[in-house]
XYZ file of C-alpha atoms in Angstrom:
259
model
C 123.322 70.307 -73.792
C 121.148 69.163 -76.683
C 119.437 72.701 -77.248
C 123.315 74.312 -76.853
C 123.899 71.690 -79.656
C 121.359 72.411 -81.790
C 121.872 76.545 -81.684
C 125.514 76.728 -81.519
C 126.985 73.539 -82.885
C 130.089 73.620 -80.715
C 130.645 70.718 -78.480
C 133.382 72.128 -76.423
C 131.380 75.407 -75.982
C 128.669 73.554 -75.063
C 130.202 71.012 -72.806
C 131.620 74.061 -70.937
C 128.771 76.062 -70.984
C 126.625 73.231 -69.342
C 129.623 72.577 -66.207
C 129.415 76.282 -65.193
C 125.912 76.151 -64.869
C 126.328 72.973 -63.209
C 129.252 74.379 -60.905
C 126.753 77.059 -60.432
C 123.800 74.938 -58.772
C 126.216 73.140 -56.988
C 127.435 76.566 -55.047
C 123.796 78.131 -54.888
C 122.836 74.581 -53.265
C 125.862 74.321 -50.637
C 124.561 77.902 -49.345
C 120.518 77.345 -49.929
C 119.664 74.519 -46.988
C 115.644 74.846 -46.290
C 113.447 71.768 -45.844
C 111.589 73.088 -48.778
C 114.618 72.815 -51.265
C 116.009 69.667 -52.478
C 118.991 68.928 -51.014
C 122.838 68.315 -52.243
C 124.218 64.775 -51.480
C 127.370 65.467 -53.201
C 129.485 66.633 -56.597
C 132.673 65.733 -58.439
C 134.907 67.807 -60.385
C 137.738 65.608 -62.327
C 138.268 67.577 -65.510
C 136.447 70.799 -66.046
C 137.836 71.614 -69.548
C 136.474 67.598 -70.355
C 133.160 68.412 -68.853
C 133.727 66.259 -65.775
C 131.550 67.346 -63.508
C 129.092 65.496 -61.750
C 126.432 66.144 -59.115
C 124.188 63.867 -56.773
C 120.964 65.939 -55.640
C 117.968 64.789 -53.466
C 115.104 63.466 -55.949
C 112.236 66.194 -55.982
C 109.725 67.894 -57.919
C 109.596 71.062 -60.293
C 107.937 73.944 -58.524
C 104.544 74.709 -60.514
C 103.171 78.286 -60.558
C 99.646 77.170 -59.489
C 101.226 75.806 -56.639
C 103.028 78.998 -55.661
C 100.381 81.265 -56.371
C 97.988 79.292 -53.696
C 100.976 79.353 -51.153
C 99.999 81.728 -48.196
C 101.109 85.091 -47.071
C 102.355 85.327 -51.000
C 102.676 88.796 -52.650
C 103.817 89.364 -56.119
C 105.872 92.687 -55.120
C 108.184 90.290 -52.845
C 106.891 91.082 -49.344
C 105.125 88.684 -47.257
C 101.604 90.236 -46.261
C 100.953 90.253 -42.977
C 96.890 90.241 -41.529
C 96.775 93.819 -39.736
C 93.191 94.367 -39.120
C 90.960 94.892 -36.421
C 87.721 92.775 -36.131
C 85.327 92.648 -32.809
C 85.687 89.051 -31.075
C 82.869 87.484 -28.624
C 83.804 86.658 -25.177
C 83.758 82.815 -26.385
C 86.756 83.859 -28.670
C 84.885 83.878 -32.070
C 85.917 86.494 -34.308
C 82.760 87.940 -36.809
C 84.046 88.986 -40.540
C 87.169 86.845 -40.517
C 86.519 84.435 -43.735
C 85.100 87.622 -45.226
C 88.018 89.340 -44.561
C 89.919 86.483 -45.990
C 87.745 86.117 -49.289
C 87.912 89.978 -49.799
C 91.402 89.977 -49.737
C 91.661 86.610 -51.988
C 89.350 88.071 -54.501
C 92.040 91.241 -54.680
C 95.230 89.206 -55.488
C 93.555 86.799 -57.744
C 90.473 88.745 -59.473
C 90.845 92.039 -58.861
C 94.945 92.970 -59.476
C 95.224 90.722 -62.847
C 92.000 92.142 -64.265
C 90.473 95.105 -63.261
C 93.349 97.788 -63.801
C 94.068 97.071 -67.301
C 90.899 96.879 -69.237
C 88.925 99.365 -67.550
C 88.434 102.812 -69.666
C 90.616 105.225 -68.709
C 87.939 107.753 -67.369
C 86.655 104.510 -65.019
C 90.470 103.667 -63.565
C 90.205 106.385 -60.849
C 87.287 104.107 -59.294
C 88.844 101.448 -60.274
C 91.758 102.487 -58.377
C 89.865 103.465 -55.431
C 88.440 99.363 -55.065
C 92.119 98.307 -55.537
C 93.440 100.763 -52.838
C 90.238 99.375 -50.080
C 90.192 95.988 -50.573
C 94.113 95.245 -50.880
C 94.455 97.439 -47.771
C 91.515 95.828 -46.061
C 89.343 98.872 -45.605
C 86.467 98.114 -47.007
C 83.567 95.030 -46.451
C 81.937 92.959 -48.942
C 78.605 95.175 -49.430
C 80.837 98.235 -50.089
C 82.837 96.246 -52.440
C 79.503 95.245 -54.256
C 77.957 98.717 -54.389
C 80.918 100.382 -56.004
C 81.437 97.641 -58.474
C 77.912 98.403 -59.395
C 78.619 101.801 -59.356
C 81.406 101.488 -61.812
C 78.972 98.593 -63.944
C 76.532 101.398 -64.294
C 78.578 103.944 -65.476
C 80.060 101.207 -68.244
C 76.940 100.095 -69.159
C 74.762 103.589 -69.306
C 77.799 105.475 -71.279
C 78.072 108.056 -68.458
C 81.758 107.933 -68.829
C 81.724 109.312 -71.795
C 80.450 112.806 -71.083
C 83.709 114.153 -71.266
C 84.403 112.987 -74.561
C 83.744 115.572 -78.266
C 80.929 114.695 -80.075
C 82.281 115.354 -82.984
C 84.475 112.720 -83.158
C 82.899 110.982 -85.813
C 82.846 113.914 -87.953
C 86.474 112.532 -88.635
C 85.392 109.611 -90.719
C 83.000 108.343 -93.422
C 80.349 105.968 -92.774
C 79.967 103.193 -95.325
C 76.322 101.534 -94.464
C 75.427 97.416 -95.309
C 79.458 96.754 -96.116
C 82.103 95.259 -93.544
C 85.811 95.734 -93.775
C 88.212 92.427 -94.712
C 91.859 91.882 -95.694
C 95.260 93.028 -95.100
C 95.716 96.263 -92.579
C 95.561 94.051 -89.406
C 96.731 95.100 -86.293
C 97.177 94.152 -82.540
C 96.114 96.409 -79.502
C 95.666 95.890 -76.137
C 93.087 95.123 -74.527
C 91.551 93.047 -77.467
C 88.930 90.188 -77.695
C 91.575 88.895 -80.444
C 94.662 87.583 -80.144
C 95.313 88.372 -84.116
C 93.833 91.884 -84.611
C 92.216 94.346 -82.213
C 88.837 94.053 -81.354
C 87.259 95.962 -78.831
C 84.108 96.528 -76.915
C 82.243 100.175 -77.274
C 79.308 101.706 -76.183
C 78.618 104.078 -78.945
C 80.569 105.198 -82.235
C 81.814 108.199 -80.525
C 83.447 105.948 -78.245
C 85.026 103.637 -81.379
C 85.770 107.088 -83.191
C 87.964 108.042 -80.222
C 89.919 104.792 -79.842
C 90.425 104.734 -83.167
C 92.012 108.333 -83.084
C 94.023 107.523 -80.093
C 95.818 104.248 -82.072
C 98.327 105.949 -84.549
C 97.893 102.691 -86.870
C 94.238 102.898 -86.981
C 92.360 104.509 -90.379
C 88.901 102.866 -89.737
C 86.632 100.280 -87.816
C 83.765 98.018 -88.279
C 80.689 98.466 -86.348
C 79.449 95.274 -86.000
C 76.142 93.485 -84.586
C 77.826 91.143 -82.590
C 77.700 92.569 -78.694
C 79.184 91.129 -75.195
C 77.109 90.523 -72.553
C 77.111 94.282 -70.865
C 74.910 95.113 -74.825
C 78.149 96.834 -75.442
C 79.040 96.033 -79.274
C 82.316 94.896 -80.712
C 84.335 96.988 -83.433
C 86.820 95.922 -85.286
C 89.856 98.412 -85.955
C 92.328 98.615 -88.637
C 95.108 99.686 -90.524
C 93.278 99.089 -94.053
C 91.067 96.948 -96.125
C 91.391 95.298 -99.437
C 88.071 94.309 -99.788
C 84.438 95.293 -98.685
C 81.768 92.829 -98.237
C 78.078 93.147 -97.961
C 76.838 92.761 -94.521
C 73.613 94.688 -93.560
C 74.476 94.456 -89.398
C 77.887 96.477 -90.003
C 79.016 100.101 -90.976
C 82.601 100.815 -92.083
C 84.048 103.845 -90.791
C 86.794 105.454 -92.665
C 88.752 108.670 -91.414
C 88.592 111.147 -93.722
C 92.318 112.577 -95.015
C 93.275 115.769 -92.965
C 92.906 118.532 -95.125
């Protein structure tokens, strides 16, 4: 009611704005009855166009999302997983590979869906998509989990998966030695180390010479000597510069205007 105040300024609106919702619980709760939802004791409707509605509920608590996300048998596409999977079992009933299984899968819904698939290279996602397919279906084991994933870390960190890319990208632009690129022509990309621009990780210029052609606000990047901890080194990308500063660890590259 306060907010509806503060927006609008209409007390009537508000005050009947607020008793549909409220009329709303009230029928969602007569239908919803599970142990797990707070219960309605009872409601009162004297004068809806006065806002006279009133509604007794069962104290409870807000529903966190931690608190979901740690519930079992919980899938974000709305079906509840069921474990389908054979392991062997001794005769005294123990069951080898179980927690593993368990972990494998864990790692997958927490780890592996939120992160993997959208900062991975695009040349790398086929592999990437590959461990996602095995370990959310439950095909695969822990050691083949581990050998592709250092598969896939090779291939990052050795610049492999950039065979397929022209070398002579960075023909495109002018390099600008000992200077650094500052003010105005910010932008934002995805995935970035910076909330407020974009800054991403590269293995070589070619590589920052081909993001930079693939963003259609991006006219040049800073090379820096700052690197993450796969020796990969950051680059800043932009719109424009103002300014140039001396800096002897960066290079400025500028594309060159099409001719």
């Amino acid at each position: 009611m306060r907010r509806c105040l503060e927006d609008f300024n209409d007390l009537e609106g508000c005050r009947e704005l607020v008793s549909y919702k409220l009329i709303k619980e009230i029928v969602l709760l007569q239908r919803l009855r599970h142990p797990n939802i707070i219960k309605l004791r009872g409601h009162c409707l004297w004068s809806f166009q006065a806002g006279g509605v009133t509604a007794a509920f069962e104290q409870g608590s807000p529903l966190q999302m931690i608190q979901l996300s740690r519930a079992p048998g919980r899938n974000d596409f709305g079906c509840v997983w069921v474990w389908n999977f054979s392991i062997p079992c001794s005769p005294e009933g123990v069951c080898k590979g179980l927690n593993e299984k368990r972990n494998l899968y864990n790692a997958y819904r927490y780890f592996f869906m939120y992160l993997l698939p959208h900062q991975a290279p695009p040349t790398l996602r086929p592999l990437i998509d590959q461990i996602m397919n095995l370990t959310g279906e439950l095909k695969s084991d822990v050691s083949k989990t581990r050998e592709a994933f250092e598969e896939i870390l090779h291939l990052y960190k050795s610049g492999l998966y950039l065979q397929s890319l022209s070398p002579s990208s960075v023909k495109d632009y002018t390099a600008l030695q000992g200077v650094r690129a500052s003010g105005g022509g910010v932008y934002r990309c995805w995935p970035s180390y910076s909330q407020q621009a974009c800054v991403m990780s590269v293995h070589s210029t070619r590589e920052a010479a081909f993001i930079c052609s693939s963003h259609p606000h991006c006219s040049c990047f800073t090379l820096g000597a700052q690197v993450t901890w796969t020796g990969r080194r950051l680059v800043s990308f932009r719109t424009g510069f103002s300014d140039l500063l001396p800096d002897v660890d960066s290079i400025v590259y500028v594309k060159k205007p099409k001719a």
